Coordinates of C-alpha atoms in Angstrom, one line a residue:
M224 CA 122.0 10.8 -15.9
N225 CA 120.2 8.5 -18.6
Q226 CA 121.2 8.6 -22.3
K227 CA 118.0 10.6 -22.5
D228 CA 118.5 13.0 -20.2
A229 CA 122.4 13.3 -21.3
L230 CA 121.2 13.9 -25.0
H231 CA 119.8 16.9 -23.4
A232 CA 121.9 18.2 -21.5
S233 CA 124.0 21.7 -22.7
N234 CA 127.3 22.6 -21.0
L235 CA 130.9 23.2 -22.6
E236 CA 132.6 19.7 -22.7
L237 CA 133.2 20.3 -26.4
W238 CA 135.5 18.9 -29.0
P239 CA 136.4 21.5 -31.9
I240 CA 136.8 20.0 -35.1
G241 CA 137.5 21.5 -38.5
N242 CA 139.7 22.7 -41.7
C243 CA 140.3 26.8 -41.8
Q244 CA 136.9 26.6 -43.4
V245 CA 134.2 25.2 -41.7
S246 CA 134.5 24.1 -38.0
G247 CA 132.2 22.1 -35.5
L248 CA 131.4 21.1 -32.0
I249 CA 131.1 17.4 -30.6
D250 CA 129.5 17.0 -27.5
R251 CA 130.6 14.1 -24.8
Y252 CA 128.6 11.5 -26.8
G253 CA 129.7 12.3 -30.1
A254 CA 127.0 14.5 -31.6
L255 CA 127.5 17.4 -33.6
V256 CA 125.7 20.4 -31.9
W257 CA 127.2 23.3 -33.6
G258 CA 128.6 23.8 -36.9
C259 CA 127.9 26.6 -39.3
V260 CA 128.1 26.5 -43.0
P261 CA 129.7 27.6 -45.4
R262 CA 132.2 29.0 -43.3
V263 CA 132.0 30.2 -39.7
D264 CA 129.5 32.9 -39.4
G265 CA 127.4 31.4 -41.7
D266 CA 123.9 29.7 -41.2
P267 CA 124.1 26.9 -37.9
V268 CA 123.2 24.4 -39.8
F269 CA 123.9 22.2 -36.5
C270 CA 122.3 24.4 -33.9
A271 CA 121.6 21.8 -31.0
L272 CA 123.8 23.9 -28.5
L273 CA 121.4 26.7 -28.6
N274 CA 118.6 25.0 -29.2
G275 CA 117.6 24.8 -25.2
D276 CA 116.9 21.7 -24.2
S277 CA 116.1 20.4 -27.6
R278 CA 118.1 18.0 -29.2
E279 CA 116.4 16.8 -31.8
A280 CA 117.3 19.0 -34.6
G281 CA 120.2 21.1 -35.5
V282 CA 122.2 17.7 -34.7
W283 CA 124.1 14.8 -36.0
R284 CA 124.7 12.2 -33.8
F285 CA 125.0 7.9 -33.4
E286 CA 122.9 6.7 -31.2
L287 CA 124.3 3.2 -29.8
E288 CA 121.2 1.1 -28.5
G289 CA 122.1 0.6 -24.6
Q290 CA 124.8 2.9 -24.5
V291 CA 125.8 2.9 -20.8
S292 CA 129.3 4.6 -21.1
E293 CA 130.9 6.7 -23.4
S294 CA 135.1 8.0 -23.6
Q295 CA 136.6 11.0 -26.1
A296 CA 140.1 11.7 -27.2
Y297 CA 142.2 13.7 -30.1
E298 CA 144.2 11.1 -32.3
R299 CA 147.6 12.8 -31.1
N300 CA 149.0 16.2 -32.2
T301 CA 145.8 16.2 -34.8
A302 CA 142.2 17.9 -35.1
T303 CA 140.6 14.6 -35.4
L304 CA 138.5 13.1 -32.5
V305 CA 137.3 9.9 -31.7
T306 CA 134.6 8.9 -29.9
R307 CA 133.9 5.3 -28.3
L308 CA 129.9 4.4 -27.0
E309 CA 130.3 1.5 -25.0
A310 CA 127.0 -0.7 -24.2
A311 CA 125.3 -2.8 -21.4
D312 CA 125.9 -6.1 -23.5
G313 CA 129.7 -5.2 -24.0
S314 CA 129.3 -4.0 -27.7
A315 CA 130.8 -1.3 -28.5
A316 CA 131.5 1.3 -31.8
E317 CA 134.1 4.1 -32.5
I318 CA 133.2 7.9 -34.1
R319 CA 135.9 9.1 -36.0
D320 CA 135.7 12.6 -37.0
F321 CA 137.4 15.0 -38.7
C322 CA 137.2 17.7 -41.2
P323 CA 139.6 17.8 -44.5
R324 CA 142.8 19.4 -44.8
F325 CA 145.8 18.7 -46.6
E326 CA 146.9 20.0 -50.1
L327 CA 145.8 18.8 -53.1
S328 CA 146.8 20.1 -56.7
G329 CA 149.1 22.4 -55.2
R330 CA 146.5 23.8 -53.0
M331 CA 144.6 23.4 -49.8
Y332 CA 141.9 21.5 -50.0
R333 CA 139.1 22.2 -46.8
P334 CA 135.8 22.1 -48.1
V335 CA 132.6 23.1 -46.9
A336 CA 132.5 19.4 -45.2
F337 CA 131.9 17.0 -42.5
A338 CA 133.6 13.5 -42.7
R339 CA 132.9 10.7 -40.3
I340 CA 133.6 7.1 -40.3
V341 CA 131.3 4.8 -37.5
R342 CA 133.0 1.5 -37.3
P343 CA 132.1 -1.6 -34.7
V344 CA 135.2 -2.2 -32.6
A345 CA 133.4 -4.8 -30.0
G346 CA 130.3 -7.2 -29.8
T347 CA 127.3 -6.2 -32.3
P348 CA 126.3 -3.0 -31.7
R349 CA 123.1 -1.5 -33.3
I350 CA 123.2 2.2 -34.1
R351 CA 121.0 5.1 -35.5
V352 CA 121.6 7.9 -37.3
V353 CA 119.5 11.0 -35.9
L354 CA 120.8 13.8 -38.7
R355 CA 118.8 16.9 -38.8
P356 CA 120.2 20.1 -39.7
M357 CA 118.3 23.3 -39.9
T358 CA 118.3 26.1 -41.8
D359 CA 117.9 29.8 -41.3
Y360 CA 119.2 30.1 -37.6
G361 CA 116.8 27.5 -36.3
V362 CA 113.8 28.6 -38.8
K363 CA 113.2 24.5 -39.9
I364 CA 114.6 21.6 -40.2
A365 CA 116.4 21.3 -43.7
E366 CA 113.8 19.6 -46.2
T367 CA 115.3 16.6 -47.9
T368 CA 115.5 14.6 -51.4
S369 CA 117.7 11.4 -51.5
G370 CA 119.0 9.0 -54.1
T371 CA 120.6 5.6 -54.1
N372 CA 123.5 6.6 -51.9
H373 CA 123.2 9.9 -50.3
I374 CA 120.5 12.7 -48.9
R375 CA 120.5 16.2 -50.5
Y376 CA 119.6 18.6 -47.3
L377 CA 118.2 21.9 -48.2
I378 CA 119.1 25.0 -46.5
G379 CA 118.6 28.2 -47.4
T380 CA 119.0 29.1 -51.4
Q381 CA 121.9 26.2 -51.3
A382 CA 121.8 22.3 -50.5
M383 CA 124.9 19.8 -48.8
R384 CA 125.1 16.3 -49.9
L385 CA 125.1 13.7 -48.1
S386 CA 127.2 10.5 -49.3
T387 CA 127.5 7.7 -47.5
D388 CA 127.6 3.9 -47.8
A389 CA 125.6 3.3 -45.0
P390 CA 121.6 2.2 -45.6
I391 CA 119.9 5.3 -46.6
G392 CA 116.2 4.3 -45.3
Y393 CA 117.9 3.6 -42.4
I394 CA 119.3 7.6 -42.0
H395 CA 115.5 8.7 -43.2
E396 CA 113.8 6.6 -40.2
A397 CA 116.7 7.7 -37.5
R398 CA 116.1 3.4 -37.4
F399 CA 118.3 1.4 -35.2
F400 CA 120.6 -1.0 -36.8
R401 CA 123.3 -4.1 -36.5
L402 CA 126.7 -2.1 -37.1
E403 CA 128.8 -5.3 -38.3
T404 CA 131.4 -3.0 -40.5
D405 CA 132.5 0.5 -40.9
H406 CA 130.1 3.1 -42.6
H407 CA 131.4 6.0 -44.1
F408 CA 129.6 9.7 -44.4
F409 CA 130.7 12.9 -46.1
L410 CA 128.2 16.0 -45.8
G411 CA 129.7 18.2 -47.9
P412 CA 128.7 20.4 -51.2
D413 CA 126.0 18.9 -53.5
E414 CA 127.6 17.4 -56.0
P415 CA 128.5 13.4 -56.7
F416 CA 131.3 11.8 -55.0
F417 CA 133.4 10.4 -57.2
G418 CA 135.8 7.4 -56.7
N419 CA 135.3 5.1 -53.9
L420 CA 133.4 6.5 -50.7
R421 CA 135.5 3.9 -48.2
S422 CA 139.1 4.8 -49.9
E423 CA 138.6 7.9 -50.5
L424 CA 137.5 9.2 -47.0
R425 CA 140.3 7.1 -45.4
R426 CA 142.6 8.3 -48.0
M427 CA 141.2 12.1 -46.8
D428 CA 142.0 10.8 -43.0
Q429 CA 145.8 9.7 -43.6
L430 CA 146.3 13.3 -45.5
T431 CA 144.7 15.3 -42.4
T432 CA 146.3 13.3 -40.1
K433 CA 149.3 13.7 -41.8
Y434 CA 148.9 17.6 -42.1
W435 CA 148.3 18.6 -38.6
K436 CA 151.1 16.1 -37.7
L437 CA 153.4 18.0 -39.4
W438 CA 152.2 21.6 -38.7
V439 CA 152.4 20.3 -35.1
R440 CA 156.2 19.3 -35.5
G441 CA 157.4 22.5 -36.7
L442 CA 155.9 24.5 -33.5
H443 CA 158.5 25.3 -30.4
I444 CA 156.9 24.4 -27.6
P445 CA 158.0 24.5 -23.8
L446 CA 159.2 21.9 -22.3
E447 CA 156.7 21.9 -19.5
W448 CA 152.9 21.3 -20.4
Q449 CA 153.7 20.2 -24.0
E450 CA 150.3 18.4 -24.7
E451 CA 148.6 21.6 -23.2
V452 CA 150.4 24.2 -25.4
I453 CA 149.7 22.1 -28.8
R454 CA 146.1 21.7 -28.1
C455 CA 145.7 25.2 -27.5
A456 CA 147.9 25.9 -31.0
I457 CA 145.5 23.9 -33.0
A458 CA 142.7 25.6 -31.6
L459 CA 143.7 28.7 -32.2
K460 CA 144.1 27.3 -36.1
L461 CA 140.8 26.5 -36.1
C462 CA 140.1 29.8 -35.1
Q463 CA 141.7 30.9 -37.9
H464 CA 139.5 31.5 -41.6
E465 CA 142.1 30.7 -43.9
E466 CA 140.8 32.0 -47.4
T467 CA 141.2 35.8 -46.0
G468 CA 143.4 35.1 -42.9
A469 CA 140.8 36.0 -40.5
I470 CA 140.8 34.7 -36.6
V471 CA 137.3 34.4 -35.1
A472 CA 137.8 35.8 -31.7
A473 CA 135.7 32.0 -30.7
L474 CA 133.4 30.1 -32.6
T475 CA 130.1 30.2 -31.2
T476 CA 127.4 32.9 -30.8
S477 CA 126.0 33.8 -27.6
I478 CA 126.9 31.5 -24.9
P479 CA 126.0 33.8 -22.0
E480 CA 129.1 35.6 -19.8
A481 CA 126.8 34.4 -17.0
A482 CA 123.5 32.6 -16.2
N483 CA 120.6 34.7 -16.9
S484 CA 122.8 37.6 -17.7
E485 CA 121.6 38.3 -21.5
R486 CA 125.8 39.0 -22.0
N487 CA 125.5 36.9 -25.0
W488 CA 127.5 37.9 -27.6
D489 CA 128.3 36.8 -31.1
Y490 CA 131.7 36.3 -31.5
R491 CA 132.2 34.8 -35.0
Y492 CA 134.2 37.6 -36.1
C493 CA 137.5 39.1 -36.3
W494 CA 138.8 41.7 -33.5
I495 CA 141.5 43.2 -33.9
R496 CA 142.7 43.3 -30.4
D497 CA 141.1 39.4 -30.1
S498 CA 143.7 39.0 -33.2
Y499 CA 146.8 40.6 -32.2
Y500 CA 146.9 38.4 -29.3
T501 CA 146.7 35.4 -30.9
V502 CA 149.0 35.5 -33.6
Q503 CA 151.6 36.9 -30.7
A504 CA 151.1 33.6 -28.7
L505 CA 151.0 31.5 -32.1
N506 CA 154.1 33.7 -33.3
R507 CA 156.0 32.6 -29.9
L508 CA 155.1 29.0 -31.3
G509 CA 156.6 29.7 -34.6
A510 CA 153.4 29.3 -36.0
L511 CA 153.8 31.6 -39.2
D512 CA 152.0 30.9 -40.9
V513 CA 149.2 32.3 -39.2
L514 CA 151.0 35.5 -38.9
E515 CA 151.2 35.7 -43.0
K516 CA 147.7 35.0 -44.0
Y517 CA 146.2 37.8 -40.9
L518 CA 149.0 40.1 -42.2
G519 CA 147.5 39.9 -45.8
Y520 CA 144.1 40.4 -44.2
L521 CA 145.2 43.3 -42.1
R522 CA 146.0 45.1 -45.3
N523 CA 143.4 44.3 -47.1
I524 CA 141.8 46.4 -43.7
V525 CA 144.0 48.7 -43.9
D526 CA 144.0 49.7 -47.6
G527 CA 140.2 49.7 -47.1
A528 CA 140.1 51.7 -44.4
R529 CA 141.8 54.4 -46.9
G530 CA 143.2 56.7 -43.9
G531 CA 139.9 56.7 -42.2
Q532 CA 138.5 54.7 -38.7
I533 CA 139.5 51.3 -37.8
Q534 CA 136.8 49.4 -36.6
P535 CA 137.4 47.3 -33.9
L536 CA 135.8 43.8 -35.4
Y537 CA 135.2 42.7 -39.1
S538 CA 133.8 39.8 -40.4
V539 CA 136.0 37.4 -41.7
M540 CA 135.5 38.5 -45.2
G541 CA 136.6 42.1 -44.4
E542 CA 132.8 43.2 -43.9
G543 CA 132.0 46.2 -41.6
E544 CA 128.7 46.1 -41.3
L545 CA 128.0 43.7 -38.8
D546 CA 124.1 44.7 -37.5
E547 CA 123.0 43.2 -34.4
T548 CA 119.6 41.0 -34.6
T549 CA 118.6 38.3 -32.8
A550 CA 117.6 34.5 -33.8
A551 CA 113.9 34.0 -32.4
H552 CA 113.5 30.2 -33.0
L553 CA 116.2 28.9 -31.2
A554 CA 115.9 29.6 -27.2
G555 CA 119.8 29.8 -26.4
Y556 CA 121.9 28.0 -24.3
R557 CA 119.8 25.8 -21.6
G558 CA 117.1 28.1 -22.7
M559 CA 119.4 31.3 -21.8
G560 CA 118.4 33.9 -24.9
P561 CA 118.7 35.5 -26.6
V562 CA 120.6 34.3 -29.7
R563 CA 122.5 36.9 -31.3
R564 CA 123.4 37.0 -35.0
G565 CA 125.9 39.8 -35.6
N566 CA 127.6 42.5 -32.8
A567 CA 126.6 46.3 -32.6
A568 CA 130.2 46.6 -31.7
Y569 CA 131.1 47.2 -35.1
K570 CA 129.9 50.6 -34.7
Q571 CA 132.0 51.9 -31.5
V572 CA 135.3 53.7 -32.1
Q573 CA 138.0 51.3 -29.6
Y574 CA 141.3 53.3 -30.2
D575 CA 143.6 50.4 -29.0
C576 CA 142.9 48.9 -32.3
Y577 CA 146.0 51.2 -34.1
G578 CA 148.2 49.4 -32.0
Q579 CA 146.9 46.3 -32.6
I580 CA 147.5 46.4 -36.6
V581 CA 150.7 48.3 -36.2
L582 CA 152.5 45.4 -33.6
P583 CA 151.9 42.7 -35.6
T584 CA 152.4 44.1 -38.6
A585 CA 155.7 45.8 -37.5
Q586 CA 157.5 42.2 -37.7
A587 CA 157.2 41.9 -41.4
F588 CA 160.0 44.7 -41.5
F589 CA 162.3 42.0 -39.2
D590 CA 161.9 38.4 -39.8
R591 CA 163.5 36.9 -42.7
R592 CA 161.8 33.8 -42.7
L593 CA 158.6 35.2 -43.9
L594 CA 157.9 35.2 -48.0
R595 CA 156.6 38.4 -48.1
M596 CA 158.7 41.1 -46.2
A597 CA 157.3 44.2 -45.6
D598 CA 158.6 46.9 -47.7
D599 CA 158.3 51.2 -48.2
H600 CA 154.5 50.6 -49.5
D601 CA 153.5 48.9 -46.5
F602 CA 155.7 51.5 -43.3
A603 CA 153.5 54.3 -45.4
A604 CA 150.2 52.6 -45.4
L605 CA 151.4 51.9 -41.6
E606 CA 152.2 55.7 -40.9
E607 CA 148.6 56.4 -41.5
V608 CA 147.3 54.2 -38.9
G609 CA 150.3 55.7 -37.1
D610 CA 148.7 59.0 -37.8
S611 CA 145.3 58.0 -36.7
A612 CA 146.6 56.6 -33.0
W613 CA 148.3 59.8 -32.8
A614 CA 144.9 61.4 -33.7
M615 CA 142.9 59.8 -31.2
H616 CA 145.3 58.6 -28.3
D617 CA 143.1 61.0 -25.6
Q618 CA 140.3 60.6 -27.3
P619 CA 137.2 59.0 -25.4
D620 CA 135.9 55.6 -26.9
A621 CA 134.5 52.3 -25.7
G622 CA 137.9 50.7 -24.6
L623 CA 138.5 47.1 -24.9
W624 CA 135.9 45.6 -22.4
E625 CA 133.1 47.0 -25.0
F626 CA 130.9 49.5 -23.0
R627 CA 127.6 50.4 -25.0
T628 CA 126.5 53.4 -22.8
R629 CA 129.7 55.4 -22.0
K630 CA 132.8 56.7 -23.3
E631 CA 136.1 57.5 -21.6
V632 CA 139.8 58.2 -22.6
H633 CA 140.8 54.3 -21.2
T634 CA 144.2 54.1 -20.4
Y635 CA 144.8 51.2 -22.2
S636 CA 144.1 52.3 -25.6
A637 CA 146.1 55.4 -24.7
V638 CA 148.9 52.7 -24.1
M639 CA 148.5 51.0 -27.6
C640 CA 148.6 54.1 -29.7
W641 CA 151.9 54.8 -27.6
A642 CA 152.7 51.0 -28.9
A643 CA 151.4 52.2 -32.3
C644 CA 154.3 55.2 -32.5
D645 CA 157.1 53.5 -30.9
R646 CA 157.1 50.9 -32.9
L647 CA 157.1 53.3 -35.8
A648 CA 160.0 54.7 -34.8
N649 CA 161.5 51.1 -34.6
V650 CA 160.8 50.3 -37.8
A651 CA 161.7 53.6 -39.3
G652 CA 165.1 53.2 -37.9
A653 CA 165.6 49.3 -39.2
I654 CA 164.3 50.5 -43.0
G655 CA 167.0 53.7 -43.0
K656 CA 164.9 56.6 -42.9
P657 CA 165.8 58.6 -39.7
D658 CA 163.9 61.4 -40.3
R659 CA 160.5 59.2 -39.6
K660 CA 162.3 57.7 -36.7
Q661 CA 162.7 60.7 -34.8
F662 CA 159.3 62.1 -35.8
W663 CA 157.8 59.1 -34.1
T664 CA 159.8 58.7 -31.0
E665 CA 158.7 62.2 -30.1
R666 CA 154.8 61.3 -30.5
A667 CA 155.6 58.8 -28.6
E668 CA 157.3 61.1 -25.9
V669 CA 154.3 63.1 -25.8
I670 CA 151.4 60.3 -25.6
R671 CA 153.5 59.2 -22.5
A672 CA 154.3 62.0 -20.9
K673 CA 150.2 62.5 -21.4
I674 CA 149.4 58.7 -20.3
E675 CA 151.8 59.5 -17.1
E676 CA 150.2 62.7 -16.1
E677 CA 146.1 61.6 -17.1
A678 CA 146.3 58.1 -16.1
W679 CA 148.3 58.3 -12.8
V680 CA 146.2 58.2 -9.2
E681 CA 148.0 59.7 -6.5
N682 CA 147.0 57.7 -2.8
G683 CA 149.0 59.0 -0.1
E684 CA 147.7 55.3 1.6
D685 CA 148.6 52.5 -1.2
G686 CA 151.3 54.9 -3.6
G687 CA 148.9 55.3 -6.1
H688 CA 148.0 53.5 -9.4
Y689 CA 147.2 53.4 -13.2
G690 CA 143.3 54.1 -13.6
A691 CA 141.4 52.7 -16.1
S692 CA 140.6 55.7 -17.7
F693 CA 142.0 59.6 -17.5
Q694 CA 138.8 60.4 -15.9
S695 CA 138.7 57.8 -13.1
D696 CA 140.6 55.9 -10.5
Y697 CA 138.7 52.9 -10.9
L698 CA 140.8 49.8 -11.9
D699 CA 140.7 47.0 -14.4
A700 CA 143.0 44.1 -15.2
S701 CA 144.4 45.5 -18.9
L702 CA 146.3 47.8 -17.0
L703 CA 148.5 44.8 -16.1
Q704 CA 149.3 44.8 -20.3
M705 CA 151.5 47.6 -19.4
V706 CA 155.0 45.8 -18.9
E707 CA 154.1 43.3 -22.1
L708 CA 153.7 46.3 -24.5
R709 CA 156.7 47.7 -23.2
F710 CA 155.6 50.5 -21.7
L711 CA 157.3 50.1 -18.1
A712 CA 159.3 48.0 -16.6
P713 CA 158.3 45.1 -14.2
D714 CA 160.3 47.3 -11.4
N715 CA 159.0 50.2 -12.2
P716 CA 157.3 51.7 -9.0
R717 CA 154.1 53.1 -10.6
F718 CA 153.6 49.3 -12.2
Q719 CA 154.3 47.6 -8.7
S720 CA 152.0 49.3 -6.7
T721 CA 149.3 49.3 -9.5
F722 CA 149.9 45.8 -9.5
A723 CA 148.9 45.6 -5.8
A724 CA 145.9 47.6 -6.3
I725 CA 144.4 45.6 -8.7
E726 CA 145.5 42.6 -7.0
K727 CA 143.2 43.5 -3.9
T728 CA 140.6 45.2 -5.8
L729 CA 139.7 42.7 -8.9
R730 CA 141.6 39.2 -7.3
R731 CA 138.9 36.7 -6.5
G732 CA 141.1 33.7 -5.0
E733 CA 142.7 32.1 -7.6
H734 CA 140.9 34.2 -10.5
M735 CA 140.4 37.3 -11.8
L736 CA 137.7 39.8 -12.6
R737 CA 138.4 42.3 -15.6
Y738 CA 136.7 45.1 -13.7
A739 CA 134.4 44.9 -10.5
A740 CA 132.3 48.5 -11.0
E741 CA 129.1 48.0 -12.7
D742 CA 128.6 48.4 -16.5
D743 CA 126.0 48.5 -18.8
F744 CA 124.5 44.9 -17.4
G745 CA 125.2 45.2 -13.9
A746 CA 128.0 44.0 -11.8
P747 CA 130.7 41.2 -13.2
E748 CA 130.0 37.8 -11.8
T749 CA 132.6 35.5 -13.5
A750 CA 136.0 35.7 -13.3
F751 CA 137.8 36.6 -16.8
N752 CA 139.9 33.9 -18.0
V753 CA 142.5 36.1 -20.2
C754 CA 142.6 38.2 -16.8
T755 CA 143.7 35.7 -14.6
F756 CA 146.2 34.4 -17.4
W757 CA 147.6 38.3 -16.9
L758 CA 147.7 38.0 -13.2
I759 CA 149.8 34.7 -13.7
E760 CA 152.0 36.8 -16.2
A761 CA 152.6 39.5 -13.5
L762 CA 152.8 37.4 -10.9
H763 CA 156.1 35.9 -12.5
L764 CA 157.4 39.0 -13.8
V765 CA 157.4 40.4 -10.0
G766 CA 159.5 37.1 -8.8
R767 CA 156.5 35.3 -7.1
D768 CA 157.0 32.2 -9.3
D769 CA 156.0 29.3 -7.0
E770 CA 152.9 31.0 -6.5
A771 CA 152.6 32.3 -10.7
R772 CA 152.6 28.0 -11.1
V773 CA 150.0 27.1 -8.5
L774 CA 147.5 29.3 -10.2
F775 CA 148.4 27.9 -13.8
G776 CA 147.6 24.9 -12.6
A777 CA 144.7 25.9 -10.9
M778 CA 143.6 27.0 -14.5
L779 CA 144.4 24.2 -16.4
S780 CA 142.3 21.8 -14.1
H781 CA 139.5 23.8 -15.4
R782 CA 139.9 23.1 -19.2
T783 CA 137.8 20.8 -20.5
K784 CA 138.0 17.1 -21.3
S785 CA 139.5 18.6 -25.0
G786 CA 141.8 20.7 -23.2
L787 CA 140.4 23.8 -24.1
L788 CA 138.8 26.7 -21.9
S789 CA 136.0 29.3 -22.8
E790 CA 136.0 33.3 -21.8
D791 CA 134.8 33.2 -18.6
L792 CA 134.7 31.1 -14.9
D793 CA 132.2 31.7 -11.7
Y794 CA 134.9 31.5 -9.1
D795 CA 132.9 30.4 -6.6
S796 CA 131.6 26.9 -8.8
G797 CA 134.6 26.7 -11.3
E798 CA 131.8 26.1 -14.4
L799 CA 133.2 27.5 -17.5
W800 CA 130.7 30.3 -19.3
G801 CA 131.0 32.1 -22.9
N802 CA 132.2 31.2 -25.7
F803 CA 133.9 28.7 -27.1
P804 CA 136.9 27.9 -27.3
Q805 CA 137.5 31.7 -26.5
T806 CA 141.0 32.3 -28.1
Y807 CA 142.2 34.9 -25.3
S808 CA 142.0 32.3 -22.9
L809 CA 144.3 29.5 -25.3
V810 CA 146.8 32.5 -25.8
G811 CA 146.7 32.8 -21.8
V812 CA 147.7 28.9 -21.5
I813 CA 150.4 29.4 -24.4
N814 CA 151.6 32.2 -22.7
C815 CA 152.1 31.3 -19.3
A816 CA 153.2 28.3 -20.4
G817 CA 156.5 29.9 -22.2
L818 CA 156.9 31.8 -19.3
L819 CA 156.8 29.4 -16.4
S820 CA 158.3 25.8 -18.3
K821 CA 162.0 24.9 -17.6
P822 CA 164.1 25.6 -19.9
W823 CA 164.9 23.0 -22.5
S824 CA 168.5 23.0 -21.5
T825 CA 167.4 21.1 -18.4
V826 CA 167.1 17.7 -19.9
R827 CA 169.9 18.0 -22.4

């Protein structure tokens, strides 16, 4: 593939950068092809990833004249990316990408800004800068004005300013020029850049590097697969909007789950379910900063609901209205539209969310490491969530897979409602409320009995299994979570026979479907990556560790070069599909590594 063709080829070989305020995705050639401002769910000023075959707009790239090869790597234990471009004559340039993040004046400095440093590393490289942000979801290229050392890009009603020591005229005209010294680029707020740009960006680079290395240093990681776990942990951290504590499901919108499937969804929002799994995984690594911020977000969600229905998702600012529209001016990933903005799933009822609020919040009553432990007021608010779980445990909902055209009483939702009541009983016991402990224990027992009666499907030939819902006997992979949620023990005969039925029905070689039945868009065409990790966990729990390790290795082999995974995978070709990076999938890597790794005691 020549350079021109390569620049037009969309794929998920992407490298996230960010600072928990803004984020960007860099492609394998060092081009910023996805990035939204002023936050993750904002206007994608860099939208080339979803602009079909066109890479001439919505992009920021450095082109090396005569380029023949490229290589990339993160600086160890950081979110700073280094891309090396090499030309046929032996010349080479290096691009250093990061979003500043460090403590300044007692606060975390995390501006709406992208920092890039380009330097010559061999020969006499000639480069050109192509910087063409767009506005209003690809409607037009941003208009510009410029000064001596900056360019202003008008984006909607706001503006961003590029401060640089590179020749402004060359950038305006996208003209090749000889790179004889380091050049520094800071695309951020429309305000003068104070201080010496060169020294300030290098200082920001050093402080940002130090921040990430110290954050990673505080993680409790398994002995095996350390680099894999660290990279997933950093990516999960980048999916948190630190201002509010919300955690988005992915950094992108509308990467289809399968080719031309129209299963194109906007995942730049905070799903209560996805966030629960994210904080659970990071908590196992000791990343309490993410948990504490997220618990603050949940408290605001619960306060806003005032005892009413909890939505399955919210914006990172806690907004509930997320009307779904399409961006007509963006062709989509590989031209496979539509590109969606917003997500109609906010209108759905998904009763598993009650358990996913109670479970992470319950830790705040027990964990003395937290800066703010939960109190009686928090328990009272949490009991209102439990009341909703009790009221809705046997009512139809859209389920965790968000069916748009049908409702059933989904077993996973009922189990999550049971978990809400069960954990409230545990909390009540811990804070000296024996009457409330008894109250929630009795409710949990009633829900358990209902699940055992309504969800169990008798099958004399195979021993029976739990159904995905009370109304049907079809299977879905979420039933494997009954052990993780402590509803069943791994040696429970009902779990054993359910696992056997799921493996027989949903397993596709080394991968797992979430369900095989047709849904609103027909039969699923790809495996759901987190479900494959649930399969690996189940294999471990039933004592099939050797097989679990083989499957885990296979899943790791499908990661991008950045060490990450999207939501879905073509189980025939191995190609990744779906939004990227997908928090669910990264959680799977972390959880399975922790389960399968040899203990640290083996090397001490």
